[in-house]
Coordinates of N, CA and C in Angstrom, one line a residue:
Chain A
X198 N 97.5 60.4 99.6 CA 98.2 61.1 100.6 C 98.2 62.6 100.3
X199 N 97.6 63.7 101.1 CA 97.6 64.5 100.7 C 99.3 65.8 100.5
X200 N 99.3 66.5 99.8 CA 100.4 67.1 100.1 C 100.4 67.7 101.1
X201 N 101.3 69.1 100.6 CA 101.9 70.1 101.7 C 100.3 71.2 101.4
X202 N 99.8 71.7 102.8 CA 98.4 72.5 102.1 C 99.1 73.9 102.6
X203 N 98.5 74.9 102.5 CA 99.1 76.4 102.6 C 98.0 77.0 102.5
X204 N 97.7 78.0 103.3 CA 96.4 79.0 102.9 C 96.5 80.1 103.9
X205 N 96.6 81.5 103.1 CA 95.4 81.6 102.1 C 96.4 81.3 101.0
X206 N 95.8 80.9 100.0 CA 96.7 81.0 98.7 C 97.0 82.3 98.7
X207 N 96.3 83.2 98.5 CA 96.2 84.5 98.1 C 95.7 85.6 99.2
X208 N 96.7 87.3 99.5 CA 96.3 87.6 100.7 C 96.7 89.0 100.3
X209 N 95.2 89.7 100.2 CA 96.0 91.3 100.2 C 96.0 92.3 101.4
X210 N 97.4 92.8 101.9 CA 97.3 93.5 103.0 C 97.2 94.7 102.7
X211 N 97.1 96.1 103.9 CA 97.5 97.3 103.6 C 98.6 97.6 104.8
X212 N 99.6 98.3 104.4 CA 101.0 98.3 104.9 C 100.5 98.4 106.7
X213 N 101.0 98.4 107.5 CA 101.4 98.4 108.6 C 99.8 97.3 109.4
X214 N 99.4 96.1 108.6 CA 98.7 95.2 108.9 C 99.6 93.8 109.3
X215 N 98.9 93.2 109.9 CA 99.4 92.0 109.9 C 99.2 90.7 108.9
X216 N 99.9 89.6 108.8 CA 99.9 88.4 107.6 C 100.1 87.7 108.6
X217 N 98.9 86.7 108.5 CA 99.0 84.9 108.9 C 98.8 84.1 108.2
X218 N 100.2 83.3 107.6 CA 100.1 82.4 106.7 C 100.4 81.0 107.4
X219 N 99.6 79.6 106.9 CA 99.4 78.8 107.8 C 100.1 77.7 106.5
X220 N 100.5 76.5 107.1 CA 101.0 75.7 106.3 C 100.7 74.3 107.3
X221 N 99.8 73.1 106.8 CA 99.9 71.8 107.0 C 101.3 70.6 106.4
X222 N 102.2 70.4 107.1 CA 102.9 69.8 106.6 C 102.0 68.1 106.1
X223 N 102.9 67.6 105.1 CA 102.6 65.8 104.8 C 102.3 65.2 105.7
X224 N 101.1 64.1 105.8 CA 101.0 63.4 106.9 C 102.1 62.8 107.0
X225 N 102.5 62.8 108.4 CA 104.0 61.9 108.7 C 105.3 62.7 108.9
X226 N 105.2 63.8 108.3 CA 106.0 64.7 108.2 C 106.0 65.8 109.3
X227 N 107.5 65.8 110.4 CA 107.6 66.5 111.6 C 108.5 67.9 110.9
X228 N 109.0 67.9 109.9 CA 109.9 69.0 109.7 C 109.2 69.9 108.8
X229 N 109.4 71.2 109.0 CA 108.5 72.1 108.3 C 109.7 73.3 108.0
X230 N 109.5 73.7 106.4 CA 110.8 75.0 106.1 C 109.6 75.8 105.3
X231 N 110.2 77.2 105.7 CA 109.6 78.3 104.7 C 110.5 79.0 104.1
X232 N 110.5 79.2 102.8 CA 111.5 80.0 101.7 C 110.0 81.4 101.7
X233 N 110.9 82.2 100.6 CA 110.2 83.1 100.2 C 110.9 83.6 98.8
X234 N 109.9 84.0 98.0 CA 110.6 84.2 96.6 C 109.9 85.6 96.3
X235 N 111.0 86.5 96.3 CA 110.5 88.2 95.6 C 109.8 87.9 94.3
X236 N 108.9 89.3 93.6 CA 108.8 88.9 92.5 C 110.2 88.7 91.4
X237 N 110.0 87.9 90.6 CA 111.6 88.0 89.6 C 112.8 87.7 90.5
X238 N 112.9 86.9 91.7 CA 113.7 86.5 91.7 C 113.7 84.6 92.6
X239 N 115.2 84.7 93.3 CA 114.7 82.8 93.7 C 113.9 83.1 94.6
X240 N 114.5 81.2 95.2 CA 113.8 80.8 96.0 C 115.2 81.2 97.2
X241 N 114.2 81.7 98.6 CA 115.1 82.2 99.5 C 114.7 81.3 101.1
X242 N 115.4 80.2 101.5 CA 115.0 79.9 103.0 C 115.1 81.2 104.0
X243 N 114.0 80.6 104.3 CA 113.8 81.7 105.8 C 113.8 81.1 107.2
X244 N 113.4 79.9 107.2 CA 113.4 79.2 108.8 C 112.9 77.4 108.7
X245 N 113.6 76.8 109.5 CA 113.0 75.5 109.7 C 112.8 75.3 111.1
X246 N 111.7 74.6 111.6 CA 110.9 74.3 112.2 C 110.6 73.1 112.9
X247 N 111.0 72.0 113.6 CA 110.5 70.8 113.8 C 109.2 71.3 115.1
X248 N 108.2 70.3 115.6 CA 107.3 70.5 116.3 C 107.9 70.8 117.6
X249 N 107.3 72.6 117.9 CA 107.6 73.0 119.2 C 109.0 73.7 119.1
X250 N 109.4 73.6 118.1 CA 111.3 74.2 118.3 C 111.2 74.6 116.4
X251 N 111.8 75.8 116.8 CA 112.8 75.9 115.8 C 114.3 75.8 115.8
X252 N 114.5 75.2 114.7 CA 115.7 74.9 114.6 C 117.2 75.6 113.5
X253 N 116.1 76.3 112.7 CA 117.5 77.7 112.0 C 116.6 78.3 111.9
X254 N 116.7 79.8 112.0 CA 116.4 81.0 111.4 C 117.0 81.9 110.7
X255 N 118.1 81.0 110.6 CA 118.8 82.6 109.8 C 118.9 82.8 108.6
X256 N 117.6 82.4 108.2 CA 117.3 83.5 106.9 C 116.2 84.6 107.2
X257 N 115.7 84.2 108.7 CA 114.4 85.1 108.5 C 114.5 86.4 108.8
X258 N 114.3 87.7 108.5 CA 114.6 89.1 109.0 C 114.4 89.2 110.3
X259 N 115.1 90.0 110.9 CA 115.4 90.1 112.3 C 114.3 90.6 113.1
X260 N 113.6 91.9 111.9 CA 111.9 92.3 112.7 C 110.9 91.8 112.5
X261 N 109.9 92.1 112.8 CA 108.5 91.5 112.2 C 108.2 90.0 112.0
X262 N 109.4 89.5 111.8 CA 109.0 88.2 110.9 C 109.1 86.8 112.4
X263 N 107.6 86.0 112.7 CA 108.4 84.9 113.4 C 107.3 83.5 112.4
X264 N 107.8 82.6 113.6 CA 107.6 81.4 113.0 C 106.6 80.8 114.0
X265 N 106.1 79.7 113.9 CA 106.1 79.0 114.8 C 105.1 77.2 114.2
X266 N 105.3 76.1 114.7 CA 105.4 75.0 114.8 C 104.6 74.4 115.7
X267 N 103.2 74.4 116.3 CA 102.4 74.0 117.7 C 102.6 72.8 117.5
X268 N 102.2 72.0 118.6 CA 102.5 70.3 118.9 C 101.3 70.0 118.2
X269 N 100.0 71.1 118.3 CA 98.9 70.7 117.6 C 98.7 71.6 116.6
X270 N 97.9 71.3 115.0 CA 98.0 72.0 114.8 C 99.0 72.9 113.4
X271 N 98.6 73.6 112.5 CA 99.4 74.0 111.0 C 100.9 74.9 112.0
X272 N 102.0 75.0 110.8 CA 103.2 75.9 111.3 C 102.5 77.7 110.8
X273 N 103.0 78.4 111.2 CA 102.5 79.5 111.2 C 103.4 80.4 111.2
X274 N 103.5 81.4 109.7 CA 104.7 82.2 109.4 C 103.9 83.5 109.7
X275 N 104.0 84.8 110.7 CA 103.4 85.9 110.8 C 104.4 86.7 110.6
X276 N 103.6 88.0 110.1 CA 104.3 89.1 109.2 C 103.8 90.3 110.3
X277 N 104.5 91.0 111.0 CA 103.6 91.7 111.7 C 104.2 93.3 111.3
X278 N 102.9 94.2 110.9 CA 103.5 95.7 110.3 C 104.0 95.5 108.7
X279 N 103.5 95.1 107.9 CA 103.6 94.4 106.7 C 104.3 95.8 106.0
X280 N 105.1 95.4 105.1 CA 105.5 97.1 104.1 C 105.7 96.6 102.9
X281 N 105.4 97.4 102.1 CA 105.5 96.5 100.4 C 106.5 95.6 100.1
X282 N 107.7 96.0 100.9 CA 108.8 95.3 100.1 C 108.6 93.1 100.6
X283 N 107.7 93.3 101.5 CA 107.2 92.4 102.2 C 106.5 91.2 101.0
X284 N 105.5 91.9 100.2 CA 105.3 91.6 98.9 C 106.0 90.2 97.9
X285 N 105.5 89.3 98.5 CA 106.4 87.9 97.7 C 105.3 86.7 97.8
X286 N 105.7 85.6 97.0 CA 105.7 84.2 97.5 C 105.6 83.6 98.5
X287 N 105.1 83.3 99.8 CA 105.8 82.2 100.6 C 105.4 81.0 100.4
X288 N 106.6 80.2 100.6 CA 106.7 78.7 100.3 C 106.6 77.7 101.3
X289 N 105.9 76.8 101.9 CA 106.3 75.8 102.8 C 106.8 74.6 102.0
X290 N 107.4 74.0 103.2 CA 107.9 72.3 102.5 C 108.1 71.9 104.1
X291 N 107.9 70.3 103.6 CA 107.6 69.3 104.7 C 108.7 68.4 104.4
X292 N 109.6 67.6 105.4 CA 110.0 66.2 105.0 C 110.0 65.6 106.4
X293 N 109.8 63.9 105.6 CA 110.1 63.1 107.4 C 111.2 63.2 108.3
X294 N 111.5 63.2 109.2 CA 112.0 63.0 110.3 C 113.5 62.4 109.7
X295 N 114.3 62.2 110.0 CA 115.6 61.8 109.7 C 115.9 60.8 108.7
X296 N 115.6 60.7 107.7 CA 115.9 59.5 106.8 C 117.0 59.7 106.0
X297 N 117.8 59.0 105.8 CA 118.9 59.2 104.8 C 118.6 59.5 103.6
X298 N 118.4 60.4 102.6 CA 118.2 60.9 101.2 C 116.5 61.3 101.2
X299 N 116.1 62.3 102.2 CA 114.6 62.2 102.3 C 114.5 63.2 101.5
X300 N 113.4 63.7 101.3 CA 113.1 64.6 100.1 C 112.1 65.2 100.9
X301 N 112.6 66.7 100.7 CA 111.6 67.7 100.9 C 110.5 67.9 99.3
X302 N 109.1 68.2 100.5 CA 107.9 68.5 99.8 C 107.0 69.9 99.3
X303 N 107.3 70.6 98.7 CA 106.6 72.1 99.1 C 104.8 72.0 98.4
X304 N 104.7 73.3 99.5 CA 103.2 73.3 99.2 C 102.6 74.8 97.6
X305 N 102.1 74.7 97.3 CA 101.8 75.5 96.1 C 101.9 76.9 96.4
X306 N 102.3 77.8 98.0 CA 102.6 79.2 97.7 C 101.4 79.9 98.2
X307 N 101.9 80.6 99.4 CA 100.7 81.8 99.8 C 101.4 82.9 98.9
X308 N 100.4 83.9 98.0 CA 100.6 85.1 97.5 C 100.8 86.3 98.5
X309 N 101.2 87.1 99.0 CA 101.0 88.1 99.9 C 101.2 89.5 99.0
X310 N 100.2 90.4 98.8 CA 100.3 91.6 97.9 C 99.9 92.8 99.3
X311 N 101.4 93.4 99.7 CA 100.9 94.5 100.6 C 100.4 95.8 99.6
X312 N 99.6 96.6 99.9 CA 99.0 97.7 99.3 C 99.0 98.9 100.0
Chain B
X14 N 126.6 72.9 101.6 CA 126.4 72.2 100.4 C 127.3 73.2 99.0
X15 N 127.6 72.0 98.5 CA 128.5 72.5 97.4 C 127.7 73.1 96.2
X16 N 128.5 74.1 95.6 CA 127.4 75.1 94.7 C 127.2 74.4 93.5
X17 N 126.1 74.5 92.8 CA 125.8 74.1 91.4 C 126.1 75.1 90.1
X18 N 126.2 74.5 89.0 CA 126.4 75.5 88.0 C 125.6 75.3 86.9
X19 N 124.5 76.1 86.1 CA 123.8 75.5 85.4 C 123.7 76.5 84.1
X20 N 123.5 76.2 82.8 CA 122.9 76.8 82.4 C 121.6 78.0 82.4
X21 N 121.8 79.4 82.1 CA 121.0 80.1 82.4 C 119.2 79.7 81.9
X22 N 119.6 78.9 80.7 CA 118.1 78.7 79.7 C 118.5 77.4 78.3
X23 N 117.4 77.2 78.2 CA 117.4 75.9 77.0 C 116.4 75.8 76.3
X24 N 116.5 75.8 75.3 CA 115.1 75.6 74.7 C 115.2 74.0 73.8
X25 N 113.9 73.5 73.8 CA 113.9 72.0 73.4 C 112.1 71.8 72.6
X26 N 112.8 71.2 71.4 CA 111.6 70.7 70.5 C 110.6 70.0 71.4
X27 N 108.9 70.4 71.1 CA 108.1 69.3 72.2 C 108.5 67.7 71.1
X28 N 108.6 66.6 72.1 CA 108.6 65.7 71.6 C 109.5 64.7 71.8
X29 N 110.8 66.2 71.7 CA 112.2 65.7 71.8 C 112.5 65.6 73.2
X30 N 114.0 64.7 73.2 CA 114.6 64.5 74.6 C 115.1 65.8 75.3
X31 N 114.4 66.2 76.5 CA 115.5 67.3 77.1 C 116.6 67.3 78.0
X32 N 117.7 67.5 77.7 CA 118.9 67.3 78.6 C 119.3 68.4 79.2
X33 N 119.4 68.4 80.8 CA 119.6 69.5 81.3 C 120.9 69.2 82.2
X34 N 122.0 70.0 81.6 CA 123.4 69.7 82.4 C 123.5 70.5 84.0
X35 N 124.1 69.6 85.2 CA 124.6 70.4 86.0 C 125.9 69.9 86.3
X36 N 127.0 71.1 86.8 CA 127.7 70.9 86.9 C 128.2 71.3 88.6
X37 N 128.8 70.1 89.5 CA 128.7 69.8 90.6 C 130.0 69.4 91.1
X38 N 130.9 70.5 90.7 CA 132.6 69.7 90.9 C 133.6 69.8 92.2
X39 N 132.7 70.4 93.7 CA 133.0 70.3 94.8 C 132.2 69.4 95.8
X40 N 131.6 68.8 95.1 CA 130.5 67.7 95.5 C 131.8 66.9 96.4
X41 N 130.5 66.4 97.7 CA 131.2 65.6 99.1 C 130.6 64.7 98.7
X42 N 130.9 63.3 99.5 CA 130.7 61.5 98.9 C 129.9 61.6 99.8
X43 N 129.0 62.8 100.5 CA 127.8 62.0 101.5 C 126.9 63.2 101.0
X44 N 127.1 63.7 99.5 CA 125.7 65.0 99.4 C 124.8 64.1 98.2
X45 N 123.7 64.3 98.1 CA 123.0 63.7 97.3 C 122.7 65.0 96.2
X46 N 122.4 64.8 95.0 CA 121.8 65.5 93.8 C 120.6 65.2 93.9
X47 N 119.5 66.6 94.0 CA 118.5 66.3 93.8 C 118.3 67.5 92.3
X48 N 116.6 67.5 92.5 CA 116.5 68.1 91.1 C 115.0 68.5 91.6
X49 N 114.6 69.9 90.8 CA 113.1 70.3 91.3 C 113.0 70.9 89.8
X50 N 111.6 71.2 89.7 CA 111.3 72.4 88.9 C 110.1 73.4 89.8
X51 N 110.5 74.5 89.2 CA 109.2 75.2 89.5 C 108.5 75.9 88.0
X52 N 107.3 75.7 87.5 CA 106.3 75.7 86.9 C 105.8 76.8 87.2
X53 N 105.7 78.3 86.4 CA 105.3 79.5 86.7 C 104.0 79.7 87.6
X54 N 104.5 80.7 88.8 CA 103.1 80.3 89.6 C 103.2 79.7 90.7
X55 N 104.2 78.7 90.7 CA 103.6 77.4 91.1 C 104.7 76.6 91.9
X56 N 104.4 75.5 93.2 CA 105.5 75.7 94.2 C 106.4 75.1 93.3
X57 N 107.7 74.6 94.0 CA 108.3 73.8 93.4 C 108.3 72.4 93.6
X58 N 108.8 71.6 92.3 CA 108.3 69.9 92.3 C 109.0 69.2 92.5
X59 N 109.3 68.4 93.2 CA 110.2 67.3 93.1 C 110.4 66.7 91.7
X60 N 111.7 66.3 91.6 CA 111.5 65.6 90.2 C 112.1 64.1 90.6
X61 N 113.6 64.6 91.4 CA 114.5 63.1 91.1 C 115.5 63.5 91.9
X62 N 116.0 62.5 92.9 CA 117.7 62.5 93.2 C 118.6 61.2 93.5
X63 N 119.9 61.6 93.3 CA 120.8 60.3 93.6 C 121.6 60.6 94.0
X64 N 122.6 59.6 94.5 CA 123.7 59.5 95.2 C 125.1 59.3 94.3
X65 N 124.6 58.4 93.9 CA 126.3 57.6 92.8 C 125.8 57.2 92.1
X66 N 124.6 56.2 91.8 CA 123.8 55.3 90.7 C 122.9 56.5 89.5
X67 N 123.2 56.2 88.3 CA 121.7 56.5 87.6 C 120.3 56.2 88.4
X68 N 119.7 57.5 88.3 CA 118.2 57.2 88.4 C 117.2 57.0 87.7
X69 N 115.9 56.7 87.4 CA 114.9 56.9 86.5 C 113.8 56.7 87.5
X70 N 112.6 57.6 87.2 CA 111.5 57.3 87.6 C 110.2 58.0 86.5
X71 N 109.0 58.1 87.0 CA 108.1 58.5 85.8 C 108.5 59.7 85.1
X72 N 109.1 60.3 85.9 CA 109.0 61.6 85.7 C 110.6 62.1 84.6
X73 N 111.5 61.3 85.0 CA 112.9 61.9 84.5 C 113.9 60.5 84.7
X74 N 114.9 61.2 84.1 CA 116.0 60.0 84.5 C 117.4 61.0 85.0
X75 N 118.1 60.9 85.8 CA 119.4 61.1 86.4 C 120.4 60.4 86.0
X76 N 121.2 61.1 85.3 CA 122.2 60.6 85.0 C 123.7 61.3 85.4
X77 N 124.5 60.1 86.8 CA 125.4 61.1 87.6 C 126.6 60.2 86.8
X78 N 128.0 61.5 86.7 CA 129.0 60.8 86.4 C 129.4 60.0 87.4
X79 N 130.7 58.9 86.9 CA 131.5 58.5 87.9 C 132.5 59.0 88.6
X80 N 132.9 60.2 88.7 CA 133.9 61.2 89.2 C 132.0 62.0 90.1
X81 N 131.3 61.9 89.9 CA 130.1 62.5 90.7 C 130.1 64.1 90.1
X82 N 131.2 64.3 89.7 CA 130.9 66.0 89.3 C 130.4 66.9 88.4
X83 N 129.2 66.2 87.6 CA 128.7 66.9 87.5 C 127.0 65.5 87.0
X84 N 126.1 66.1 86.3 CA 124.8 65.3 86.4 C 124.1 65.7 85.1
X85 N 123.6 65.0 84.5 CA 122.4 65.4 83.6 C 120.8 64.9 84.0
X86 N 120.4 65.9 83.9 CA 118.5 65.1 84.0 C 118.0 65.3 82.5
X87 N 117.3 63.9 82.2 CA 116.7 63.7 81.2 C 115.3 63.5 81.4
X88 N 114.4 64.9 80.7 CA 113.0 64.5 80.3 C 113.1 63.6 79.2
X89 N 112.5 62.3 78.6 CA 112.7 61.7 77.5 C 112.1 62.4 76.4
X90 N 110.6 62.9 76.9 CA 109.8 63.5 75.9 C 109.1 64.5 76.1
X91 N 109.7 66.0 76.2 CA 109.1 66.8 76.3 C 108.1 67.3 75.9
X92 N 107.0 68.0 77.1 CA 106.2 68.6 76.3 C 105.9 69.9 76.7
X93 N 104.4 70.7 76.4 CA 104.7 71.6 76.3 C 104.2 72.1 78.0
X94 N 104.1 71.5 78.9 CA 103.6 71.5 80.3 C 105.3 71.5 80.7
X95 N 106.2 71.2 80.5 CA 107.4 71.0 81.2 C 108.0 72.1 81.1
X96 N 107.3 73.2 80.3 CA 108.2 74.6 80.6 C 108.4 74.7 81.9
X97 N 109.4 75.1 82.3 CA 109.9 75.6 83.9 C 111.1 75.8 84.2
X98 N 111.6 76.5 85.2 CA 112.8 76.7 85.6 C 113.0 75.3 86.5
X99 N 114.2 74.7 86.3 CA 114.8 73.7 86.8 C 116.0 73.9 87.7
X100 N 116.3 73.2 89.1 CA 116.8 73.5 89.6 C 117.6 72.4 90.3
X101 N 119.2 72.5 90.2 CA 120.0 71.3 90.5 C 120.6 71.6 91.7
X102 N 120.5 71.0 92.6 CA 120.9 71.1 94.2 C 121.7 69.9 94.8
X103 N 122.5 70.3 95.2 CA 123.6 69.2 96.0 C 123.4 69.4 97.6
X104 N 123.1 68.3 98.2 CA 122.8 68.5 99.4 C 122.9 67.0 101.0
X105 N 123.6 67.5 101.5 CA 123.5 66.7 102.5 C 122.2 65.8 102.9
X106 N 121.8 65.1 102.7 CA 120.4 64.4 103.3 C 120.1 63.2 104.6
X107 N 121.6 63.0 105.3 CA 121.5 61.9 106.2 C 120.3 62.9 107.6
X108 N 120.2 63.7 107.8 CA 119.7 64.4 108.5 C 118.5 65.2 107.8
X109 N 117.1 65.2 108.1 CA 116.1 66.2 107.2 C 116.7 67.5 107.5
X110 N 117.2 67.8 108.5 CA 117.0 69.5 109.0 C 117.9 70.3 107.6
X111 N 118.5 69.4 106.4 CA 119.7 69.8 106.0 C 118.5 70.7 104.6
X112 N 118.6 72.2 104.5 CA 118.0 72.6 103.8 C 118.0 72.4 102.7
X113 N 117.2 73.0 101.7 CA 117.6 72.8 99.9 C 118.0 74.7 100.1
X114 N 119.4 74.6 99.1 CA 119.4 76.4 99.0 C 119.1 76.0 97.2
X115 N 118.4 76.9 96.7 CA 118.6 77.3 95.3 C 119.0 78.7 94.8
X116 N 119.8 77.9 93.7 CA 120.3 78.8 92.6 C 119.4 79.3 91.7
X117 N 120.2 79.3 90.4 CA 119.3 80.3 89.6 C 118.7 79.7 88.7
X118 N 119.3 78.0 88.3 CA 118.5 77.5 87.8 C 118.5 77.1 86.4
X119 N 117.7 76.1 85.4 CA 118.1 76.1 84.3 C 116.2 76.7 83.8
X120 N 115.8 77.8 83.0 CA 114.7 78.1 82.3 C 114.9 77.3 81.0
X121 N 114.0 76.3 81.1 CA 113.5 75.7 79.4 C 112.5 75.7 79.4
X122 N 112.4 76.4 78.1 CA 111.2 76.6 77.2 C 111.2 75.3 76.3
X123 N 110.3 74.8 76.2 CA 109.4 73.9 75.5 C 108.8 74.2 74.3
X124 N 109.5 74.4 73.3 CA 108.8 74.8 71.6 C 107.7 73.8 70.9
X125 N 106.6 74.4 70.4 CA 105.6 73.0 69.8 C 106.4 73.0 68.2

């Protein structure tokens, strides 16, 4: 069963470009969260997602930053007007649908280096 | 979800047992203990979680008190791949939408 996929792994922008980072959740898996981790520091939720709806964003910054979840189709975290401090980790994670003690899955990390 | 308290860092002989304490003493009777690492680089892992019972699986063993407040995870046999920061989370789970927040974590270093 494959994991959580994410790509690009790695992505260098130049400041006021855009970032499209794509994430496949687990097969089976309708819920999708993105964290983001500065360098040197945690891990930070930014938004969860089920198919077609989001469902929290309040971690995500109020400009630039949206989400989205198609019925078909990877979730998709865009960065629009990128600025260094932009510069992090992003994380996806997948878990099934309502199960009592389910466990979130994350995927290995898009790099994003604005320049 | 109730906050966790961990040690900042640990260091442990390869070989030897690693015991990683958390302490969980506003814990609710419907949050589960989970447990991750993240491996420099690299996302973070599932390791293990429970409710009230001891766990064990390939990877570790869970060991929750009976007051629930606080937890130890046990690698039995460290090596030198298990460097990572470890991360002990208390969290609601009857619902997926219930996020993981992380702390700061426990860093163990793995000595050969």
């Amino acid at each position: 069963n494959a994991g959580v996929m994410q790509n690009p792994r790695h992505l260098v922008r130049r400041r006021g470009q855009e970032a499209r980072l794509r994430c496949s959740p687990m097969k089976g898996h309708s819920h999708v969260y993105w964290y983001r981790q500065l360098p040197e520091e945690g891990l930070k939720f930014m938004v969860y997602l089920q198919k077609e709806n989001i469902i929290d964003e309040s971690g995500m910054p109020k400009e630039r930053f949206s989400a989205e979840f198609p019925k078909e189709g990877p979730s998709i975290l865009r960065i629009q007007q990128v600025v260094r401090g932009d510069s992090a980790a992003y994380f996806c994670a997948s878990s099934h649908r309502e199960v009592s003690g389910n466990t979130i899955y994350f995927g290995e990390g898009s790099w994003l280096t604005v320049v | 979800d109730a906050k966790t308290t961990q040690p900042p860092s640990m260091d442990c002989a390869e070989g030897r047992a690693a015991n990683l304490p958390c302490n969980h003493s506003t814990i609710s009777g419907n949050e589960y203990v989970y447990w991750y690492r993240q491996i420099h680089s690299q996302g973070p892992q599932y390791i293990i979680h429970g409710l009230k019972n001891n766990e064990t699986n390939e990877m570790a063993s869970l060991i929750i008190t009976e007051d629930r407040k606080s937890s130890t995870l046990i690698l039995p046999h460290a090596t030198l791949r298990d460097t990572a920061v470890y991360y002990c989370i208390v969290r609601v789970a009857l619902h997926a939408g219930n996020m993981l927040t992380f702390g700061g974590g426990t860093r163990l270093m793995v000595k050969p």
